[in-house]
Tab-separated table of C-alpha atoms in Angstrom:
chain	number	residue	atom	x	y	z
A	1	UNK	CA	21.517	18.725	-65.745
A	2	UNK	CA	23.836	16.416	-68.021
A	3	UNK	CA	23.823	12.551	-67.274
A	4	UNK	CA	27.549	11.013	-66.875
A	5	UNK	CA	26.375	8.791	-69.861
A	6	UNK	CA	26.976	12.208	-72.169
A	7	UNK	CA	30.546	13.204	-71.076
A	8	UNK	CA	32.406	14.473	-74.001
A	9	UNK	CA	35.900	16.382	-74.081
A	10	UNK	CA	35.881	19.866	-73.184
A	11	UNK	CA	32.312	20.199	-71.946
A	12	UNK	CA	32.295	22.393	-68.570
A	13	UNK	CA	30.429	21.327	-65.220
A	14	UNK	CA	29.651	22.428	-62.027
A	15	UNK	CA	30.425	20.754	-58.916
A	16	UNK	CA	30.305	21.864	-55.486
A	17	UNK	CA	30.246	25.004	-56.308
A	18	UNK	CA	33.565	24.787	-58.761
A	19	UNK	CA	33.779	24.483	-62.629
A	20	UNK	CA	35.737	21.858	-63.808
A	21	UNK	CA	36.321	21.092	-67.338
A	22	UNK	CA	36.611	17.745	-68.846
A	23	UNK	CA	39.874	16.344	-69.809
A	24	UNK	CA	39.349	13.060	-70.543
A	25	UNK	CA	36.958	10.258	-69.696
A	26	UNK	CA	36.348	6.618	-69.928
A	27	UNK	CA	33.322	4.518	-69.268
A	28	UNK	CA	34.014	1.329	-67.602
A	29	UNK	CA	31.702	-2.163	-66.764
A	30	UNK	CA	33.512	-4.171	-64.170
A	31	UNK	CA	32.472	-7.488	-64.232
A	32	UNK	CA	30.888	-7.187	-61.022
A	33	UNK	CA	28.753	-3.780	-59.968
A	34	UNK	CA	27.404	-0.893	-61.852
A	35	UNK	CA	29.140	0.754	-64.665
A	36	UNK	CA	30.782	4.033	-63.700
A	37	UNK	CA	32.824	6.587	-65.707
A	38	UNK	CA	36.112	7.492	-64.668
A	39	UNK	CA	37.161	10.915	-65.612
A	40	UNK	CA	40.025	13.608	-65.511
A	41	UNK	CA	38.647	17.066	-64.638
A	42	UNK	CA	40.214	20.874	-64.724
A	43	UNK	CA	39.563	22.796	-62.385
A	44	UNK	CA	38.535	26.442	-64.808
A	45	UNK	CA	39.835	28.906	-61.647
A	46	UNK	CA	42.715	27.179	-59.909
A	47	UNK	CA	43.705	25.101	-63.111
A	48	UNK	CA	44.690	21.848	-60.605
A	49	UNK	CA	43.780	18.793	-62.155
A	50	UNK	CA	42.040	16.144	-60.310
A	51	UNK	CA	40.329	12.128	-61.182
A	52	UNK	CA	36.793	11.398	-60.308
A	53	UNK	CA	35.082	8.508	-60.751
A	54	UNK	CA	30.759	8.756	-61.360
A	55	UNK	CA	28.268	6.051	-61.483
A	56	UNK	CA	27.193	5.696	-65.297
A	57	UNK	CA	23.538	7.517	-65.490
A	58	UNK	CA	24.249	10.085	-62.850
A	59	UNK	CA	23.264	13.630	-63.297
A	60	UNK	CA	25.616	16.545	-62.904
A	61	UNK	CA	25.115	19.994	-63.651
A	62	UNK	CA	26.193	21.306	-66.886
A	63	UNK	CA	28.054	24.947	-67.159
A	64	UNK	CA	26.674	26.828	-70.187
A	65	UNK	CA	29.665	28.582	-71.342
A	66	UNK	CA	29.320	31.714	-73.533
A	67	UNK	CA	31.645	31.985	-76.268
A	68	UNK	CA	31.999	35.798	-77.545
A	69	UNK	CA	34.344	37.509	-80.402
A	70	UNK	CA	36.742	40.377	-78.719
A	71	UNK	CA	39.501	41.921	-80.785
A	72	UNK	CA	42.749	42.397	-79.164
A	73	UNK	CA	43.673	46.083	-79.523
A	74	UNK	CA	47.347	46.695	-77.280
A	75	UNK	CA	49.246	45.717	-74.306
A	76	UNK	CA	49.282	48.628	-71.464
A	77	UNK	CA	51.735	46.975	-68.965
A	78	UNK	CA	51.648	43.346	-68.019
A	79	UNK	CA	47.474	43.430	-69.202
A	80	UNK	CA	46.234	43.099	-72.308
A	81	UNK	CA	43.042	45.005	-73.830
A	82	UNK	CA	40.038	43.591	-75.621
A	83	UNK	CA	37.027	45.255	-76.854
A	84	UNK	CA	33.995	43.538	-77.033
A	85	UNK	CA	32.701	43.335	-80.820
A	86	UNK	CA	29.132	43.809	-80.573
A	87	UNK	CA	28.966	46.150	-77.598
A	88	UNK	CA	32.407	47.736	-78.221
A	89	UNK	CA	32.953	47.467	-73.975
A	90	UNK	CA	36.492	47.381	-73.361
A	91	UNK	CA	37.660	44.412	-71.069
A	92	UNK	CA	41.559	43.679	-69.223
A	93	UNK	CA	42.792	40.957	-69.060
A	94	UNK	CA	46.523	39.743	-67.609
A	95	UNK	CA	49.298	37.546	-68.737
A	96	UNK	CA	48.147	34.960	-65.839
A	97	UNK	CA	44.876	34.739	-67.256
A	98	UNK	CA	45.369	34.817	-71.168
A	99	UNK	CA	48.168	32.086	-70.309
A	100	UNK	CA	50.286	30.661	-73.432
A	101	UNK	CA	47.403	32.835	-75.697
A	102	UNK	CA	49.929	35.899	-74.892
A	103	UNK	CA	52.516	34.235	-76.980
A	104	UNK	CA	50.388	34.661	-80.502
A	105	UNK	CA	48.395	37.958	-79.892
A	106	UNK	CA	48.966	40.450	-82.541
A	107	UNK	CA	47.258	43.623	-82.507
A	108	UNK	CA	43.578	43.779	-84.393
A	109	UNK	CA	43.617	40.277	-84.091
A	110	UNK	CA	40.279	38.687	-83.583
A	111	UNK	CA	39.793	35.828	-80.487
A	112	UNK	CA	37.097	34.587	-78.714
A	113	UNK	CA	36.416	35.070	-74.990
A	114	UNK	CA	34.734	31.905	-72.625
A	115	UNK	CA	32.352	33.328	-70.365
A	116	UNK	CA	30.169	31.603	-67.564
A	117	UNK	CA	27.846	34.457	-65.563
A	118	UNK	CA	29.326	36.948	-67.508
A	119	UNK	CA	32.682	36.306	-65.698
A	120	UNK	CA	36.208	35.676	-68.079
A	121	UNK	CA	37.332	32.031	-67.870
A	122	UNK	CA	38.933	30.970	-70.772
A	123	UNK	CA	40.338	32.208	-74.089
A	124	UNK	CA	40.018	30.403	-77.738
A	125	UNK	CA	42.739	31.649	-80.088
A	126	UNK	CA	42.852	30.127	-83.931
A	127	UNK	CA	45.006	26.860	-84.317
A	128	UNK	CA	47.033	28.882	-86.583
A	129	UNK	CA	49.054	32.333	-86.696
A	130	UNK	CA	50.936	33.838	-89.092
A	131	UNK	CA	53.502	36.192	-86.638
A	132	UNK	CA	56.906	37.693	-88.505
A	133	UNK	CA	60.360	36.945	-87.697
A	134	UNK	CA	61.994	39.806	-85.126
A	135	UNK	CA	65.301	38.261	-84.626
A	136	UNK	CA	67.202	34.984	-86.003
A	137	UNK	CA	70.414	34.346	-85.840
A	138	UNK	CA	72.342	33.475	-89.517
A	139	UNK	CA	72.658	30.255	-90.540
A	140	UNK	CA	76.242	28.151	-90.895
A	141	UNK	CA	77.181	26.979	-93.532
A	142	UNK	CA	77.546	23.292	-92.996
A	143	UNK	CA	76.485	23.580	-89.577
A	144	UNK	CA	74.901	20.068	-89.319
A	145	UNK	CA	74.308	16.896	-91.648
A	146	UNK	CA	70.722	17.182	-92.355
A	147	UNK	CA	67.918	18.931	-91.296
A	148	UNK	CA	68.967	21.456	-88.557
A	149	UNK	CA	67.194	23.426	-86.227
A	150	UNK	CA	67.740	27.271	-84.766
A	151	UNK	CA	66.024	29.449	-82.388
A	152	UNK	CA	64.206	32.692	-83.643
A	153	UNK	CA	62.535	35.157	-81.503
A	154	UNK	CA	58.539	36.278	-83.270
A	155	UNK	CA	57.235	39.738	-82.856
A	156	UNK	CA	55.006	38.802	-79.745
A	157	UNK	CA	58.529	37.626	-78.067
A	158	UNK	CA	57.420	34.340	-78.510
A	159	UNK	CA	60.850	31.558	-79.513
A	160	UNK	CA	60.595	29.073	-81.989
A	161	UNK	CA	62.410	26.308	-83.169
A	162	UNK	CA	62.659	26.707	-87.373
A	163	UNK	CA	64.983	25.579	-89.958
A	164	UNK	CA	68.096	26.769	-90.651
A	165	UNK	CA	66.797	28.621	-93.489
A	166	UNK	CA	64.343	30.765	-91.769
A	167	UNK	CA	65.719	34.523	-91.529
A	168	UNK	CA	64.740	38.203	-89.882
A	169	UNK	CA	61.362	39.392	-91.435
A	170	UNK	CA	59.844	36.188	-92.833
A	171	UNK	CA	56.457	35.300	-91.994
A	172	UNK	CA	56.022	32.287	-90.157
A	173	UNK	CA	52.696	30.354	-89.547
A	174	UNK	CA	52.712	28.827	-86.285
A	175	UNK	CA	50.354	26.310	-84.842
A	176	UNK	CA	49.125	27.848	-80.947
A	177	UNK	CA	48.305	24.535	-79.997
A	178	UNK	CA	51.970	23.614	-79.608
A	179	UNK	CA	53.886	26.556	-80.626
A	180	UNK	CA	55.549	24.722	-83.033
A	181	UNK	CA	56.672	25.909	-86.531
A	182	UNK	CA	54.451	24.863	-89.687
A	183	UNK	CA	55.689	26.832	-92.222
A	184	UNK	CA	56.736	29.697	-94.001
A	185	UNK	CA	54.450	32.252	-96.015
């Protein structure tokens, strides 16, 4: 058990039977009555979003997540397959449940795996991925006054916004928080 007092981002908890993580939170002392926090929960199945307010001090039960290495090894169809580092058990996975994360896997590549009772409920990618250039269309010459933008497709399929300068086969580093462009390498 965790007491409301101890909220943090991201932590996972258990109510009524459902794991929700924590979005956000704010502790609040009206002027009259008990304090209570206010928070903004995930639900980690459906993925529906939903407010609830607890009195400050309450006790709610706290998820232990597991957080394990897999390496991505190839895409057979629409799933995705991960072996297990230690054990080297072999684990599916599909596009609805790796989410955006399907956008920045690369074959080999190393990614950890969330899981509560031994069951799959979240992936953790790095903040950062280096992915190559498959297809960007050439630059024009005096195509805009300063600082354009173009669209390239990466090798995962993912699209990109770059500058103008960015061409087929470069390396890009990417940030997988917001899929936006950092730089070139």
């Amino acid at each position: 058990m965790i007491s409301t007092n101890d909220f943090s981002t991201g932590i996972t908890i258990e109510l009524d039977g459902e794991l929700y993580k924590v979005i956000d939170y704010e502790h609040t002392k009206p002027g009259k009555g008990g304090a209570y926090i206010q928070t903004e929960l995930k639900n980690v199945d459906t993925g529906a979003t939903t407010t609830k307010r607890f009195k400050s001090g309450e006790k709610v039960k706290q998820a232990y997540i597991d957080t394990r290495p897999y390496q991505y090894l190839y895409r057979d169809g629409n799933e995705y397959v991960f072996m297990d580092n230690d054990t080297y058990e072999q684990v599916n996975l599909t596009e609805d449940e790796l989410g955006r994360a399907t956008n920045y896997l690369k074959e080999n590549q190393e990614i950890k795996l969330e899981l509560y009772e031994e069951r799959i409920i979240g992936v953790q990618i790095p903040n950062s991925v280096e992915l190559a250039v498959a297809s960007a269309p050439p630059a024009i010459k005096g195509d805009t006054v300063s600082g354009g933008t173009k669209q390239v497709e990466l090798e995962t399929g993912a699209k990109v916004k770059v500058p103008l300068f960015i061409e087929e086969g470069d390396i890009l580093k990417i940030d997988t928080r917001s899929g936006e462009y950092i730089e070139r390498v």
